[in-house]
DNA sequence: GTCTATAAAAAGATAGAC
DNA sequence: GTCTATCTTTTTATAGAC
């Protein structure tokens, strides 16, 4: 009998992963460009350069394709969080939240942020039944939640706000259409657009009350 | 010859309008519940209670249905703006913007805000070719733009922000998914949810620097 | 696993009688 | 204008050879 009944299993595995990675890349881009409903499996197959039937050997359904894309971007977000915590262990929690949100916005403008419709219940069910997806969402929410709690404790984040409101808001801003509209206007670069939307997100639309110009009484006291 | 070749044309017209109004109501609700891509013409016909072919006698396409729903909600928004300007002529521009945005958020939570995908280019083209829709969007943007300019002039709205950023942001908040998520949590009523999201929109996530607690020196001066 | 070819079903739109 | 019945296209998914 042969000494290697299954020669180089690692190599085959690696090849499989590379192929599936290419598929997920295509899905990711198409989801970012066209959204879930407008993306077709034929487009994915054509983009990857394989037959549609081959695609279904790797992923069981269109929903599975979307889930895989979400898992990847969630892993990237988790890596970004870990990187931030490692490189800047002393970073203020509010600044950490701002950095992660800015990273997500950059991803969106770069066409790397898959966008799924909130209203497609079939897709929603499929995602909630996908353990890998749910686990990552919970882990990321835990990490962000810790920063939110800390930022509220140190007084940099409004302590009155329900933490879940903050969490939802940050997730939503990662897909905020305002970003694309502002960028499409042509007046601002991608980075500038991100800074503007980040600013409105954290500092609001209203003018700051005191910081820019002190009150007359305060000025009198300080001067006299 | 008969004295009335076309008997009671007004009555027929009125009947037609009532029917089309019922259609638009169904479309509006389905667009709010399921979104454009997940809404089917069959569902609309079934909801109205007429045959699909009859539907196509009133509206030429699915895109036309969506456009009609948007026109109606834009008219409602314009009526709200006019009502605000008439009943409270002295209202501060910032408060006017806040009131209109809050009204839109209430509409969303009530299931009356049709949501169209930003990425469907076919739909986008159809809308941009629809004069009634474009006119109303421009008119509403003009009204809001006037308030934005005024609010920046009186210093209540951050004067550094590009006005188009503010405009885009207000439009986007009318469809903000955060609202539905917060409401779905069950902790807050619809009105409370609107207030929370309004607050984060205008005041941001960060804590205010000075307003909530005055500085020690200021307190000393005020007390002594 | 990859391919070609083909279901199978959904959905937008229309024909033609009344 | 409203209906039933049908068309046409698109799209998800699979059969079966290699």
mmCIF file of N, CA and C in Angstrom, chain A residues 108-164:
data_model
loop_
_atom_site.group_PDB
_atom_site.id
_atom_site.type_symbol
_atom_site.label_atom_id
_atom_site.label_comp_id
_atom_site.label_asym_id
_atom_site.label_seq_id
_atom_site.Cartn_x
_atom_site.Cartn_y
_atom_site.Cartn_z
ATOM 1 N N UNK A 108 -16.023 51.774 3.803
ATOM 2 C CA UNK A 108 -17.207 51.997 2.973
ATOM 3 C C UNK A 108 -16.857 52.807 1.729
ATOM 4 N N UNK A 109 -16.116 53.874 1.926
ATOM 5 C CA UNK A 109 -15.769 54.709 0.776
ATOM 6 C C UNK A 109 -14.836 53.979 -0.190
ATOM 7 N N UNK A 110 -14.068 53.040 0.337
ATOM 8 C CA UNK A 110 -13.164 52.274 -0.527
ATOM 9 C C UNK A 110 -13.895 51.154 -1.253
ATOM 10 N N UNK A 111 -15.199 51.021 -1.001
ATOM 11 C CA UNK A 111 -15.971 49.974 -1.669
ATOM 12 C C UNK A 111 -15.749 48.604 -1.067
ATOM 13 N N UNK A 112 -15.371 48.559 0.199
ATOM 14 C CA UNK A 112 -15.093 47.281 0.862
ATOM 15 C C UNK A 112 -16.093 46.951 1.955
ATOM 16 N N UNK A 113 -17.155 47.743 2.055
ATOM 17 C CA UNK A 113 -18.127 47.504 3.120
ATOM 18 C C UNK A 113 -19.402 46.924 2.532
ATOM 19 N N UNK A 114 -19.614 45.623 2.691
ATOM 20 C CA UNK A 114 -20.831 45.016 2.147
ATOM 21 C C UNK A 114 -22.061 45.587 2.827
ATOM 22 N N UNK A 115 -23.086 45.877 2.039
ATOM 23 C CA UNK A 115 -24.294 46.439 2.640
ATOM 24 C C UNK A 115 -25.461 45.497 2.416
ATOM 25 N N UNK A 116 -26.053 45.096 3.505
ATOM 26 C CA UNK A 116 -27.198 44.189 3.450
ATOM 27 C C UNK A 116 -28.454 44.961 3.808
ATOM 28 N N UNK A 117 -29.580 44.636 3.183
ATOM 29 C CA UNK A 117 -30.832 45.321 3.512
ATOM 30 C C UNK A 117 -31.318 44.893 4.885
ATOM 31 N N UNK A 118 -31.758 45.874 5.676
ATOM 32 C CA UNK A 118 -32.228 45.549 7.019
ATOM 33 C C UNK A 118 -33.588 44.860 6.963
ATOM 34 N N UNK A 119 -34.266 44.974 5.819
ATOM 35 C CA UNK A 119 -35.658 44.531 5.766
ATOM 36 C C UNK A 119 -35.868 43.140 5.187
ATOM 37 N N UNK A 120 -34.820 42.556 4.628
ATOM 38 C CA UNK A 120 -34.980 41.219 4.046
ATOM 39 C C UNK A 120 -34.993 40.175 5.160
ATOM 40 N N UNK A 121 -36.169 39.672 5.452
ATOM 41 C CA UNK A 121 -36.302 38.781 6.607
ATOM 42 C C UNK A 121 -35.680 37.418 6.337
ATOM 43 N N UNK A 122 -35.717 36.969 5.080
ATOM 44 C CA UNK A 122 -35.113 35.678 4.768
ATOM 45 C C UNK A 122 -33.615 35.743 5.029
ATOM 46 N N UNK A 123 -33.004 36.811 4.567
ATOM 47 C CA UNK A 123 -31.571 36.980 4.782
ATOM 48 C C UNK A 123 -31.270 37.093 6.266
ATOM 49 N N UNK A 124 -32.093 37.859 6.939
ATOM 50 C CA UNK A 124 -31.893 38.048 8.381
ATOM 51 C C UNK A 124 -31.936 36.720 9.122
ATOM 52 N N UNK A 125 -32.902 35.897 8.774
ATOM 53 C CA UNK A 125 -33.000 34.586 9.420
ATOM 54 C C UNK A 125 -31.762 33.753 9.149
ATOM 55 N N UNK A 126 -31.312 33.783 7.894
ATOM 56 C CA UNK A 126 -30.136 32.995 7.536
ATOM 57 C C UNK A 126 -28.923 33.451 8.343
ATOM 58 N N UNK A 127 -28.779 34.758 8.493
ATOM 59 C CA UNK A 127 -27.624 35.275 9.234
ATOM 60 C C UNK A 127 -27.701 34.879 10.706
ATOM 61 N N UNK A 128 -28.898 35.000 11.271
ATOM 62 C CA UNK A 128 -29.044 34.670 12.691
ATOM 63 C C UNK A 128 -28.856 33.179 12.932
ATOM 64 N N UNK A 129 -29.008 32.378 11.891
ATOM 65 C CA UNK A 129 -28.765 30.954 12.014
ATOM 66 C C UNK A 129 -27.317 30.577 11.724
ATOM 67 N N UNK A 130 -26.517 31.548 11.376
ATOM 68 C CA UNK A 130 -25.108 31.320 11.037
ATOM 69 C C UNK A 130 -24.250 31.597 12.256
ATOM 70 N N UNK A 131 -23.743 30.525 12.864
ATOM 71 C CA UNK A 131 -23.030 30.685 14.130
ATOM 72 C C UNK A 131 -21.817 31.605 14.007
ATOM 73 N N UNK A 132 -21.036 31.410 12.957
ATOM 74 C CA UNK A 132 -19.847 32.235 12.791
ATOM 75 C C UNK A 132 -20.175 33.713 12.759
ATOM 76 N N UNK A 133 -21.239 34.045 12.070
ATOM 77 C CA UNK A 133 -21.653 35.446 11.976
ATOM 78 C C UNK A 133 -22.101 35.970 13.339
ATOM 79 N N UNK A 134 -22.997 35.232 13.972
ATOM 80 C CA UNK A 134 -23.550 35.689 15.257
ATOM 81 C C UNK A 134 -22.448 35.841 16.297
ATOM 82 N N UNK A 135 -21.551 34.865 16.360
ATOM 83 C CA UNK A 135 -20.449 34.930 17.328
ATOM 84 C C UNK A 135 -19.637 36.207 17.148
ATOM 85 N N UNK A 136 -19.307 36.506 15.893
ATOM 86 C CA UNK A 136 -18.455 37.667 15.652
ATOM 87 C C UNK A 136 -19.177 38.962 15.968
ATOM 88 N N UNK A 137 -20.454 39.020 15.629
ATOM 89 C CA UNK A 137 -21.207 40.235 15.961
ATOM 90 C C UNK A 137 -21.232 40.442 17.473
ATOM 91 N N UNK A 138 -21.423 39.339 18.197
ATOM 92 C CA UNK A 138 -21.478 39.477 19.659
ATOM 93 C C UNK A 138 -20.123 39.882 20.222
ATOM 94 N N UNK A 139 -19.072 39.260 19.701
ATOM 95 C CA UNK A 139 -17.734 39.603 20.197
ATOM 96 C C UNK A 139 -17.420 41.070 19.933
ATOM 97 N N UNK A 140 -17.672 41.502 18.698
ATOM 98 C CA UNK A 140 -17.386 42.902 18.366
ATOM 99 C C UNK A 140 -18.231 43.844 19.222
ATOM 100 N N UNK A 141 -19.483 43.482 19.423
ATOM 101 C CA UNK A 141 -20.348 44.332 20.242
ATOM 102 C C UNK A 141 -19.845 44.389 21.683
ATOM 103 N N UNK A 142 -19.307 43.281 22.164
ATOM 104 C CA UNK A 142 -18.738 43.284 23.517
ATOM 105 C C UNK A 142 -17.558 44.239 23.603
ATOM 106 N N UNK A 143 -16.667 44.154 22.612
ATOM 107 C CA UNK A 143 -15.482 45.034 22.617
ATOM 108 C C UNK A 143 -15.910 46.498 22.584
ATOM 109 N N UNK A 144 -16.808 46.810 21.663
ATOM 110 C CA UNK A 144 -17.257 48.196 21.548
ATOM 111 C C UNK A 144 -18.010 48.613 22.806
ATOM 112 N N UNK A 145 -18.790 47.676 23.333
ATOM 113 C CA UNK A 145 -19.556 47.981 24.534
ATOM 114 C C UNK A 145 -18.657 48.330 25.711
ATOM 115 N N UNK A 146 -17.527 47.650 25.805
ATOM 116 C CA UNK A 146 -16.582 47.950 26.895
ATOM 117 C C UNK A 146 -16.059 49.374 26.754
ATOM 118 N N UNK A 147 -15.722 49.757 25.547
ATOM 119 C CA UNK A 147 -15.237 51.121 25.315
ATOM 120 C C UNK A 147 -16.334 52.143 25.605
ATOM 121 N N UNK A 148 -17.555 51.805 25.209
ATOM 122 C CA UNK A 148 -18.670 52.729 25.452
ATOM 123 C C UNK A 148 -18.849 52.947 26.951
ATOM 124 N N UNK A 149 -18.872 51.864 27.691
ATOM 125 C CA UNK A 149 -19.022 51.977 29.144
ATOM 126 C C UNK A 149 -17.899 52.797 29.758
ATOM 127 N N UNK A 150 -16.680 52.512 29.296
ATOM 128 C CA UNK A 150 -15.527 53.233 29.851
ATOM 129 C C UNK A 150 -15.598 54.719 29.507
ATOM 130 N N UNK A 151 -16.012 55.004 28.263
ATOM 131 C CA UNK A 151 -16.071 56.408 27.834
ATOM 132 C C UNK A 151 -17.164 57.162 28.574
ATOM 133 N N UNK A 152 -18.218 56.460 28.917
ATOM 134 C CA UNK A 152 -19.267 57.117 29.700
ATOM 135 C C UNK A 152 -18.801 57.316 31.143
ATOM 136 N N UNK A 153 -18.000 56.386 31.627
ATOM 137 C CA UNK A 153 -17.500 56.497 33.007
ATOM 138 C C UNK A 153 -16.522 57.659 33.145
ATOM 139 N N UNK A 154 -15.675 57.858 32.132
ATOM 140 C CA UNK A 154 -14.699 58.942 32.249
ATOM 141 C C UNK A 154 -15.275 60.285 31.799
ATOM 142 N N UNK A 155 -16.555 60.277 31.418
ATOM 143 C CA UNK A 155 -17.229 61.536 31.137
ATOM 144 C C UNK A 155 -16.994 62.095 29.746
ATOM 145 N N UNK A 156 -16.323 61.352 28.870
ATOM 146 C CA UNK A 156 -16.086 61.868 27.520
ATOM 147 C C UNK A 156 -17.257 61.563 26.584
ATOM 148 N N UNK A 157 -17.934 60.483 26.870
ATOM 149 C CA UNK A 157 -19.141 60.134 26.116
ATOM 150 C C UNK A 157 -20.352 60.439 26.989
ATOM 151 N N UNK A 158 -21.352 61.029 26.385
ATOM 152 C CA UNK A 158 -22.539 61.455 27.130
ATOM 153 C C UNK A 158 -23.091 60.317 27.995
ATOM 154 N N UNK A 159 -23.008 60.454 29.320
ATOM 155 C CA UNK A 159 -23.423 59.359 30.211
ATOM 156 C C UNK A 159 -24.929 59.142 30.229
ATOM 157 N N UNK A 160 -25.690 60.108 29.724
ATOM 158 C CA UNK A 160 -27.144 59.962 29.717
ATOM 159 C C UNK A 160 -27.625 58.991 28.649
ATOM 160 N N UNK A 161 -26.835 58.809 27.600
ATOM 161 C CA UNK A 161 -27.284 58.001 26.464
ATOM 162 C C UNK A 161 -27.303 56.526 26.826
ATOM 163 N N UNK A 162 -28.370 55.821 26.436
ATOM 164 C CA UNK A 162 -28.371 54.366 26.607
ATOM 165 C C UNK A 162 -27.227 53.761 25.792
ATOM 166 N N UNK A 163 -26.440 52.880 26.406
ATOM 167 C CA UNK A 163 -25.293 52.305 25.684
ATOM 168 C C UNK A 163 -25.683 51.632 24.377
ATOM 169 N N UNK A 164 -26.837 50.992 24.351
ATOM 170 C CA UNK A 164 -27.227 50.320 23.105
ATOM 171 C C UNK A 164 -27.502 51.338 22.000
#
